[in-house]
Amino acid sequence: MSMLQHLLVRLRQGHKTQAYPKSLPPLPPRLRGLPVLDPSACSLECDDCVRACPSAALSLGEQAGAGRLNLDLGRCVFCGACEQACPQGCIHFSGNHQLASSTREALCVDSRVQRLEVELEQEMRRLFGRALKLRQVSAGGCNACEADINVLTTIGWDLGRFGIDVVASPRHADGLIVTGPVTENMREALLETYAATPSPKLVIAVGACAISGGLFAGHEEAHDGVGAFLPVDLYIPGCPPHPLTILDGLLRLLGRLPA
């Protein structure tokens, strides 16, 4: 195929990169995003949702009504089992993709409107706001979160247009993006990779496993997430999180999206 033919093919294909953040890309109806909790009909005698949860993400207060339902997004695997088990419909997974938070505490949600705070300090934003290089570390992950991080580097998302790139060496990185529950076999490798990353540096935990251990929490060969070893600057819940959830968290961390 000649160069002219190549150019004609590209013209016919048009622009493939999504317009985000100017507009949201279409999200699948089955997407489970930020949970909405309505405890108004929650019964003190019922704990069906808690028993259905495979990762102990749900807990119940001692009184019915507001504050009775509590959900830890850092533990939640977004399986929807609690929503299906609740006979009163007190739990609903919305289509809201904005899940990331800069604090672990903010991932514990109840019936109140949740505002997840995500933003670096001014000096860190000055350093990393225009260009951010990340070394991805799979610390025992199943490859689901890793795959969705990789999706962001494809032509449809083009992570590089925001100045954010995944690099091959920690010595070229501004921080780590960690997936997996940090298995014992990966503990030393994670710590050495962090040590090889020049300061100042960021740590981003992607997925339930990296935040809390996920389904592997409490296992003798896992360490319940990266927070047991390293200071975490951004938590991105999900199992796995949608690529848009990851990108939204990264851009908000850098102050590149409106509040």
PDB file of C-alpha atoms in Angstrom:
ATOM      1  CA  MET A   1       0.000   0.000   0.000  1.00  0.00           C
ATOM      2  CA  SER A   2       1.403   3.384  -1.010  1.00  0.00           C
ATOM      3  CA  MET A   3       1.774   6.359   1.329  1.00  0.00           C
ATOM      4  CA  LEU A   4      -1.122   8.114  -0.404  1.00  0.00           C
ATOM      5  CA  GLN A   5      -3.366   5.091   0.165  1.00  0.00           C
ATOM      6  CA  HIS A   6      -2.369   5.043   3.843  1.00  0.00           C
ATOM      7  CA  LEU A   7      -3.332   8.713   4.164  1.00  0.00           C
ATOM      8  CA  LEU A   8      -6.683   8.096   2.472  1.00  0.00           C
ATOM      9  CA  VAL A   9      -7.432   5.234   4.866  1.00  0.00           C
ATOM     10  CA  ARG A  10      -6.648   7.467   7.853  1.00  0.00           C
ATOM     11  CA  LEU A  11      -8.926  10.182   6.484  1.00  0.00           C
ATOM     12  CA  ARG A  12     -11.776   7.696   6.130  1.00  0.00           C
ATOM     13  CA  GLN A  13     -11.236   6.397   9.672  1.00  0.00           C
ATOM     14  CA  GLY A  14     -11.417   9.856  11.174  1.00  0.00           C
ATOM     15  CA  HIS A  15     -10.546  10.802  14.755  1.00  0.00           C
ATOM     16  CA  LYS A  16     -10.833   7.829  17.112  1.00  0.00           C
ATOM     17  CA  THR A  17      -9.765   9.323  20.441  1.00  0.00           C
ATOM     18  CA  GLN A  18     -12.637  10.057  22.820  1.00  0.00           C
ATOM     19  CA  ALA A  19     -13.597  13.647  23.542  1.00  0.00           C
ATOM     20  CA  TYR A  20     -13.357  13.203  27.321  1.00  0.00           C
ATOM     21  CA  PRO A  21     -13.183  15.357  29.432  1.00  0.00           C
ATOM     22  CA  LYS A  22     -15.155  17.717  27.178  1.00  0.00           C
ATOM     23  CA  SER A  23     -17.906  15.113  27.084  1.00  0.00           C
ATOM     24  CA  LEU A  24     -18.436  11.762  28.765  1.00  0.00           C
ATOM     25  CA  PRO A  25     -18.077   8.668  26.583  1.00  0.00           C
ATOM     26  CA  PRO A  26     -21.065   6.314  26.507  1.00  0.00           C
ATOM     27  CA  LEU A  27     -20.955   3.967  29.483  1.00  0.00           C
ATOM     28  CA  PRO A  28     -22.533   0.500  29.466  1.00  0.00           C
ATOM     29  CA  PRO A  29     -25.870   0.182  31.311  1.00  0.00           C
ATOM     30  CA  ARG A  30     -24.437  -2.699  33.354  1.00  0.00           C
ATOM     31  CA  LEU A  31     -21.709  -0.471  34.834  1.00  0.00           C
ATOM     32  CA  ARG A  32     -21.805  -0.497  38.639  1.00  0.00           C
ATOM     33  CA  GLY A  33     -20.589   2.859  39.878  1.00  0.00           C
ATOM     34  CA  LEU A  34     -20.900   4.808  43.127  1.00  0.00           C
ATOM     35  CA  PRO A  35     -23.409   3.024  45.417  1.00  0.00           C
ATOM     36  CA  VAL A  36     -26.463   4.911  46.627  1.00  0.00           C
ATOM     37  CA  LEU A  37     -27.605   3.869  50.106  1.00  0.00           C
ATOM     38  CA  ASP A  38     -31.162   4.479  51.306  1.00  0.00           C
ATOM     39  CA  PRO A  39     -31.545   3.089  54.839  1.00  0.00           C
ATOM     40  CA  SER A  40     -35.028   4.542  55.401  1.00  0.00           C
ATOM     41  CA  ALA A  41     -36.652   1.110  54.963  1.00  0.00           C
ATOM     42  CA  CYS A  42     -33.772  -0.849  56.513  1.00  0.00           C
ATOM     43  CA  SER A  43     -34.946  -3.288  59.153  1.00  0.00           C
ATOM     44  CA  LEU A  44     -33.074  -4.089  62.335  1.00  0.00           C
ATOM     45  CA  GLU A  45     -34.004  -7.739  61.900  1.00  0.00           C
ATOM     46  CA  CYS A  46     -32.496  -7.984  58.406  1.00  0.00           C
ATOM     47  CA  ASP A  47     -28.823  -8.471  57.548  1.00  0.00           C
ATOM     48  CA  ASP A  48     -29.255 -10.139  54.147  1.00  0.00           C
ATOM     49  CA  CYS A  49     -26.961  -7.637  52.398  1.00  0.00           C
ATOM     50  CA  VAL A  50     -24.130  -8.149  54.908  1.00  0.00           C
ATOM     51  CA  ARG A  51     -24.305 -11.921  54.609  1.00  0.00           C
ATOM     52  CA  ALA A  52     -24.330 -11.688  50.803  1.00  0.00           C
ATOM     53  CA  CYS A  53     -21.190  -9.530  50.607  1.00  0.00           C
ATOM     54  CA  PRO A  54     -18.137 -11.671  49.719  1.00  0.00           C
ATOM     55  CA  SER A  55     -15.565  -9.124  50.885  1.00  0.00           C
ATOM     56  CA  ALA A  56     -17.012  -7.839  54.181  1.00  0.00           C
ATOM     57  CA  ALA A  57     -17.491  -4.386  52.661  1.00  0.00           C
ATOM     58  CA  LEU A  58     -20.898  -3.798  54.261  1.00  0.00           C
ATOM     59  CA  SER A  59     -21.685  -3.187  57.905  1.00  0.00           C
ATOM     60  CA  LEU A  60     -24.849  -2.287  59.810  1.00  0.00           C
ATOM     61  CA  GLY A  61     -25.350   0.157  62.640  1.00  0.00           C
ATOM     62  CA  GLU A  62     -27.361  -0.624  65.744  1.00  0.00           C
ATOM     63  CA  GLN A  63     -30.273   1.654  64.858  1.00  0.00           C
ATOM     64  CA  ALA A  64     -32.588   1.618  61.869  1.00  0.00           C
ATOM     65  CA  GLY A  65     -32.705   4.631  59.581  1.00  0.00           C
ATOM     66  CA  ALA A  66     -29.981   7.102  58.659  1.00  0.00           C
ATOM     67  CA  GLY A  67     -26.467   5.838  59.247  1.00  0.00           C
ATOM     68  CA  ARG A  68     -27.473   2.186  59.576  1.00  0.00           C
ATOM     69  CA  LEU A  69     -25.884   1.150  56.280  1.00  0.00           C
ATOM     70  CA  ASN A  70     -22.148   1.633  55.802  1.00  0.00           C
ATOM     71  CA  LEU A  71     -20.172   0.536  52.762  1.00  0.00           C
ATOM     72  CA  ASP A  72     -16.391   0.486  52.400  1.00  0.00           C
ATOM     73  CA  LEU A  73     -15.626   1.188  48.736  1.00  0.00           C
ATOM     74  CA  GLY A  74     -12.062   0.084  49.360  1.00  0.00           C
ATOM     75  CA  ARG A  75     -13.282  -3.443  50.118  1.00  0.00           C
ATOM     76  CA  CYS A  76     -16.225  -3.544  47.691  1.00  0.00           C
ATOM     77  CA  VAL A  77     -15.771  -5.729  44.604  1.00  0.00           C
ATOM     78  CA  PHE A  78     -18.907  -4.262  42.952  1.00  0.00           C
ATOM     79  CA  CYS A  79     -20.442  -7.694  42.444  1.00  0.00           C
ATOM     80  CA  GLY A  80     -23.966  -6.427  43.127  1.00  0.00           C
ATOM     81  CA  ALA A  81     -24.781  -9.300  45.477  1.00  0.00           C
ATOM     82  CA  CYS A  82     -25.907  -6.907  48.237  1.00  0.00           C
ATOM     83  CA  GLU A  83     -28.260  -5.066  45.878  1.00  0.00           C
ATOM     84  CA  GLN A  84     -29.835  -8.343  44.803  1.00  0.00           C
ATOM     85  CA  ALA A  85     -30.091  -9.651  48.380  1.00  0.00           C
ATOM     86  CA  CYS A  86     -31.703  -6.565  49.936  1.00  0.00           C
ATOM     87  CA  PRO A  87     -35.480  -7.186  50.086  1.00  0.00           C
ATOM     88  CA  GLN A  88     -36.214  -3.467  50.647  1.00  0.00           C
ATOM     89  CA  GLY A  89     -34.061  -2.055  47.836  1.00  0.00           C
ATOM     90  CA  CYS A  90     -31.905  -0.024  50.215  1.00  0.00           C
ATOM     91  CA  ILE A  91     -28.771  -0.417  48.074  1.00  0.00           C
ATOM     92  CA  HIS A  92     -28.426   0.623  44.448  1.00  0.00           C
ATOM     93  CA  PHE A  93     -25.313   0.868  42.287  1.00  0.00           C
ATOM     94  CA  SER A  94     -25.524   4.034  40.221  1.00  0.00           C
ATOM     95  CA  GLY A  95     -23.757   4.769  36.954  1.00  0.00           C
ATOM     96  CA  ASN A  96     -21.518   7.401  38.584  1.00  0.00           C
ATOM     97  CA  HIS A  97     -17.926   6.560  37.625  1.00  0.00           C
ATOM     98  CA  GLN A  98     -16.306   9.027  40.072  1.00  0.00           C
ATOM     99  CA  LEU A  99     -15.001   6.799  42.868  1.00  0.00           C
ATOM    100  CA  ALA A 100     -11.402   7.870  43.531  1.00  0.00           C
ATOM    101  CA  SER A 101     -10.312   9.503  46.779  1.00  0.00           C
ATOM    102  CA  SER A 102      -7.082  10.827  48.246  1.00  0.00           C
ATOM    103  CA  THR A 103      -7.945   9.463  51.699  1.00  0.00           C
ATOM    104  CA  ARG A 104      -8.827   5.946  52.810  1.00  0.00           C
ATOM    105  CA  GLU A 105     -11.446   7.235  55.256  1.00  0.00           C
ATOM    106  CA  ALA A 106     -13.464   8.925  52.504  1.00  0.00           C
ATOM    107  CA  LEU A 107     -14.036   5.555  50.837  1.00  0.00           C
ATOM    108  CA  CYS A 108     -16.313   4.533  53.721  1.00  0.00           C
ATOM    109  CA  VAL A 109     -19.725   5.803  52.601  1.00  0.00           C
ATOM    110  CA  ASP A 110     -23.174   5.898  54.174  1.00  0.00           C
ATOM    111  CA  SER A 111     -26.523   7.348  53.163  1.00  0.00           C
ATOM    112  CA  ARG A 112     -25.208  10.906  53.023  1.00  0.00           C
ATOM    113  CA  VAL A 113     -24.150  12.480  49.746  1.00  0.00           C
ATOM    114  CA  GLN A 114     -20.534  11.490  49.304  1.00  0.00           C
ATOM    115  CA  ARG A 115     -17.894  13.977  48.178  1.00  0.00           C
ATOM    116  CA  LEU A 116     -14.624  12.235  47.526  1.00  0.00           C
ATOM    117  CA  GLU A 117     -11.721  14.634  47.988  1.00  0.00           C
ATOM    118  CA  VAL A 118      -9.035  14.239  45.340  1.00  0.00           C
ATOM    119  CA  GLU A 119      -6.294  16.801  44.881  1.00  0.00           C
ATOM    120  CA  LEU A 120      -2.583  17.099  45.517  1.00  0.00           C
ATOM    121  CA  GLU A 121      -1.036  19.867  47.528  1.00  0.00           C
ATOM    122  CA  GLN A 122      -0.144  22.965  45.530  1.00  0.00           C
ATOM    123  CA  GLU A 123       3.584  22.238  45.330  1.00  0.00           C
ATOM    124  CA  MET A 124       3.005  18.658  44.160  1.00  0.00           C
ATOM    125  CA  ARG A 125       0.519  19.875  41.548  1.00  0.00           C
ATOM    126  CA  ARG A 126       3.129  22.326  40.312  1.00  0.00           C
ATOM    127  CA  LEU A 127       5.632  19.490  39.912  1.00  0.00           C
ATOM    128  CA  PHE A 128       3.359  16.869  38.370  1.00  0.00           C
ATOM    129  CA  GLY A 129       0.406  18.825  36.955  1.00  0.00           C
ATOM    130  CA  ARG A 130       1.739  19.058  33.390  1.00  0.00           C
ATOM    131  CA  ALA A 131       3.526  15.713  33.097  1.00  0.00           C
ATOM    132  CA  LEU A 132       3.232  12.554  35.170  1.00  0.00           C
ATOM    133  CA  LYS A 133       5.214   9.371  34.562  1.00  0.00           C
ATOM    134  CA  LEU A 134       4.096   6.230  36.383  1.00  0.00           C
ATOM    135  CA  ARG A 135       5.634   2.794  36.817  1.00  0.00           C
ATOM    136  CA  GLN A 136       2.938   0.123  37.075  1.00  0.00           C
ATOM    137  CA  VAL A 137       3.558  -2.661  39.613  1.00  0.00           C
ATOM    138  CA  SER A 138       1.372  -5.775  39.543  1.00  0.00           C
ATOM    139  CA  ALA A 139       1.758  -6.958  43.136  1.00  0.00           C
ATOM    140  CA  GLY A 140      -0.082 -10.251  42.748  1.00  0.00           C
ATOM    141  CA  GLY A 141      -3.037  -8.959  40.730  1.00  0.00           C
ATOM    142  CA  CYS A 142      -5.320 -11.115  38.564  1.00  0.00           C
ATOM    143  CA  ASN A 143      -4.617  -8.856  35.523  1.00  0.00           C
ATOM    144  CA  ALA A 144      -8.086  -7.260  35.436  1.00  0.00           C
ATOM    145  CA  CYS A 145      -6.970  -3.899  36.873  1.00  0.00           C
ATOM    146  CA  GLU A 146      -3.770  -4.149  34.859  1.00  0.00           C
ATOM    147  CA  ALA A 147      -5.800  -4.606  31.670  1.00  0.00           C
ATOM    148  CA  ASP A 148      -7.927  -1.524  32.336  1.00  0.00           C
ATOM    149  CA  ILE A 149      -4.826   0.570  32.994  1.00  0.00           C
ATOM    150  CA  ASN A 150      -3.454  -0.677  29.674  1.00  0.00           C
ATOM    151  CA  VAL A 151      -6.715   0.306  27.937  1.00  0.00           C
ATOM    152  CA  LEU A 152      -5.959   3.926  28.810  1.00  0.00           C
ATOM    153  CA  THR A 153      -2.828   3.816  26.650  1.00  0.00           C
ATOM    154  CA  THR A 154      -4.772   2.764  23.525  1.00  0.00           C
ATOM    155  CA  ILE A 155      -5.885   5.131  20.788  1.00  0.00           C
ATOM    156  CA  GLY A 156      -9.429   5.400  22.129  1.00  0.00           C
ATOM    157  CA  TRP A 157      -8.295   6.939  25.416  1.00  0.00           C
ATOM    158  CA  ASP A 158      -4.762   8.163  24.613  1.00  0.00           C
ATOM    159  CA  LEU A 159      -3.567   8.783  28.171  1.00  0.00           C
ATOM    160  CA  GLY A 160      -0.474  10.524  26.797  1.00  0.00           C
ATOM    161  CA  ARG A 161      -2.498  13.515  25.569  1.00  0.00           C
ATOM    162  CA  PHE A 162      -2.888  14.506  29.221  1.00  0.00           C
ATOM    163  CA  GLY A 163       0.852  14.287  29.803  1.00  0.00           C
ATOM    164  CA  ILE A 164       0.444  11.023  31.743  1.00  0.00           C
ATOM    165  CA  ASP A 165       2.502   8.026  30.666  1.00  0.00           C
ATOM    166  CA  VAL A 166       3.271   4.533  31.963  1.00  0.00           C
ATOM    167  CA  VAL A 167       7.045   4.057  31.829  1.00  0.00           C
ATOM    168  CA  ALA A 168       9.256   0.979  31.901  1.00  0.00           C
ATOM    169  CA  SER A 169      11.656   1.984  34.671  1.00  0.00           C
ATOM    170  CA  PRO A 170      10.993   3.373  38.158  1.00  0.00           C
ATOM    171  CA  ARG A 171      14.058   5.589  37.682  1.00  0.00           C
ATOM    172  CA  HIS A 172      12.126   7.444  34.978  1.00  0.00           C
ATOM    173  CA  ALA A 173       8.924   7.622  37.024  1.00  0.00           C
ATOM    174  CA  ASP A 174       7.243  10.199  39.245  1.00  0.00           C
ATOM    175  CA  GLY A 175       5.432   7.480  41.146  1.00  0.00           C
ATOM    176  CA  LEU A 176       3.932   3.998  41.205  1.00  0.00           C
ATOM    177  CA  ILE A 177       0.527   2.752  40.159  1.00  0.00           C
ATOM    178  CA  VAL A 178       0.010  -0.465  42.123  1.00  0.00           C
ATOM    179  CA  THR A 179      -2.454  -3.304  41.542  1.00  0.00           C
ATOM    180  CA  GLY A 180      -2.955  -6.526  43.469  1.00  0.00           C
ATOM    181  CA  PRO A 181      -3.074  -7.337  47.217  1.00  0.00           C
ATOM    182  CA  VAL A 182       0.750  -7.304  47.579  1.00  0.00           C
ATOM    183  CA  THR A 183       1.503 -10.979  47.898  1.00  0.00           C
ATOM    184  CA  GLU A 184       4.506 -12.072  49.929  1.00  0.00           C
ATOM    185  CA  ASN A 185       6.332 -12.969  46.717  1.00  0.00           C
ATOM    186  CA  MET A 186       5.899  -9.393  45.431  1.00  0.00           C
ATOM    187  CA  ARG A 187       6.502  -7.507  48.675  1.00  0.00           C
ATOM    188  CA  GLU A 188      10.251  -7.058  48.262  1.00  0.00           C
ATOM    189  CA  ALA A 189       9.947  -6.226  44.567  1.00  0.00           C
ATOM    190  CA  LEU A 190       7.394  -3.514  45.352  1.00  0.00           C
ATOM    191  CA  LEU A 191       9.579  -1.970  48.049  1.00  0.00           C
ATOM    192  CA  GLU A 192      12.660  -2.018  45.810  1.00  0.00           C
ATOM    193  CA  THR A 193      10.710  -0.414  42.966  1.00  0.00           C
ATOM    194  CA  TYR A 194       9.513   2.327  45.315  1.00  0.00           C
ATOM    195  CA  ALA A 195      13.056   2.894  46.575  1.00  0.00           C
ATOM    196  CA  ALA A 196      14.306   3.213  42.982  1.00  0.00           C
ATOM    197  CA  THR A 197      11.740   5.914  42.188  1.00  0.00           C
ATOM    198  CA  PRO A 198      13.186   9.395  42.732  1.00  0.00           C
ATOM    199  CA  SER A 199      11.575  11.704  45.289  1.00  0.00           C
ATOM    200  CA  PRO A 200       9.154  13.383  45.486  1.00  0.00           C
ATOM    201  CA  LYS A 201       6.943  10.528  44.345  1.00  0.00           C
ATOM    202  CA  LEU A 202       3.346   9.381  44.314  1.00  0.00           C
ATOM    203  CA  VAL A 203       1.689   6.053  45.059  1.00  0.00           C
ATOM    204  CA  ILE A 204      -1.651   5.209  43.449  1.00  0.00           C
ATOM    205  CA  ALA A 205      -3.603   2.124  44.541  1.00  0.00           C
ATOM    206  CA  VAL A 206      -5.894   0.775  41.820  1.00  0.00           C
ATOM    207  CA  GLY A 207      -8.579  -1.773  42.630  1.00  0.00           C
ATOM    208  CA  ALA A 208      -9.959  -3.363  45.778  1.00  0.00           C
ATOM    209  CA  CYS A 209      -6.978  -5.699  46.132  1.00  0.00           C
ATOM    210  CA  ALA A 210      -4.428  -2.874  46.175  1.00  0.00           C
ATOM    211  CA  ILE A 211      -6.544  -0.851  48.620  1.00  0.00           C
ATOM    212  CA  SER A 212      -7.623  -3.476  51.142  1.00  0.00           C
ATOM    213  CA  GLY A 213      -6.646  -6.917  49.888  1.00  0.00           C
ATOM    214  CA  GLY A 214     -10.047  -7.382  48.261  1.00  0.00           C
ATOM    215  CA  LEU A 215     -11.172 -10.984  48.208  1.00  0.00           C
ATOM    216  CA  PHE A 216      -7.715 -11.992  49.455  1.00  0.00           C
ATOM    217  CA  ALA A 217      -7.846  -9.879  52.637  1.00  0.00           C
ATOM    218  CA  GLY A 218      -6.551 -11.819  55.605  1.00  0.00           C
ATOM    219  CA  HIS A 219      -4.817 -14.472  53.503  1.00  0.00           C
ATOM    220  CA  GLU A 220      -1.513 -15.599  54.970  1.00  0.00           C
ATOM    221  CA  GLU A 221       0.315 -14.957  51.694  1.00  0.00           C
ATOM    222  CA  ALA A 222      -1.158 -11.466  51.092  1.00  0.00           C
ATOM    223  CA  HIS A 223      -0.601  -8.154  52.871  1.00  0.00           C
ATOM    224  CA  ASP A 224      -4.019  -6.511  52.434  1.00  0.00           C
ATOM    225  CA  GLY A 225      -2.924  -3.852  49.991  1.00  0.00           C
ATOM    226  CA  VAL A 226      -0.160  -1.376  49.384  1.00  0.00           C
ATOM    227  CA  GLY A 227      -1.096   0.867  52.322  1.00  0.00           C
ATOM    228  CA  ALA A 228       0.560  -1.599  54.698  1.00  0.00           C
ATOM    229  CA  PHE A 229       3.961  -0.604  53.289  1.00  0.00           C
ATOM    230  CA  LEU A 230       3.774   2.692  51.403  1.00  0.00           C
ATOM    231  CA  PRO A 231       2.023   6.063  51.780  1.00  0.00           C
ATOM    232  CA  VAL A 232      -0.854   6.184  49.285  1.00  0.00           C
ATOM    233  CA  ASP A 233      -1.785   9.444  47.535  1.00  0.00           C
ATOM    234  CA  LEU A 234      -4.770   8.180  45.543  1.00  0.00           C
ATOM    235  CA  TYR A 235      -7.197   5.283  46.013  1.00  0.00           C
ATOM    236  CA  ILE A 236      -9.195   4.123  42.977  1.00  0.00           C
ATOM    237  CA  PRO A 237     -11.828   1.527  44.000  1.00  0.00           C
ATOM    238  CA  GLY A 238     -13.284  -1.160  41.766  1.00  0.00           C
ATOM    239  CA  CYS A 239     -12.847  -4.772  40.784  1.00  0.00           C
ATOM    240  CA  PRO A 240     -11.642  -3.727  38.331  1.00  0.00           C
ATOM    241  CA  PRO A 241     -12.312   0.013  38.113  1.00  0.00           C
ATOM    242  CA  HIS A 242     -13.564   1.214  34.746  1.00  0.00           C
ATOM    243  CA  PRO A 243     -10.864   2.987  32.684  1.00  0.00           C
ATOM    244  CA  LEU A 244     -12.874   6.200  33.019  1.00  0.00           C
ATOM    245  CA  THR A 245     -12.804   5.840  36.820  1.00  0.00           C
ATOM    246  CA  ILE A 246      -9.009   5.518  36.721  1.00  0.00           C
ATOM    247  CA  LEU A 247      -8.586   8.472  34.354  1.00  0.00           C
ATOM    248  CA  ASP A 248     -11.004  10.633  36.355  1.00  0.00           C
ATOM    249  CA  GLY A 249      -9.024   9.947  39.523  1.00  0.00           C
ATOM    250  CA  LEU A 250      -5.685  10.756  37.913  1.00  0.00           C
ATOM    251  CA  LEU A 251      -6.912  14.032  36.397  1.00  0.00           C
ATOM    252  CA  ARG A 252      -8.596  15.133  39.615  1.00  0.00           C
ATOM    253  CA  LEU A 253      -5.442  14.351  41.563  1.00  0.00           C
ATOM    254  CA  LEU A 254      -3.553  16.726  39.270  1.00  0.00           C
ATOM    255  CA  GLY A 255      -6.244  19.425  39.441  1.00  0.00           C
ATOM    256  CA  ARG A 256      -7.045  18.996  35.762  1.00  0.00           C
ATOM    257  CA  LEU A 257     -10.825  18.633  36.210  1.00  0.00           C
ATOM    258  CA  PRO A 258     -13.315  21.049  37.778  1.00  0.00           C
ATOM    259  CA  ALA A 259     -14.416  20.210  41.329  1.00  0.00           C
TER     260      ALA A 259
END
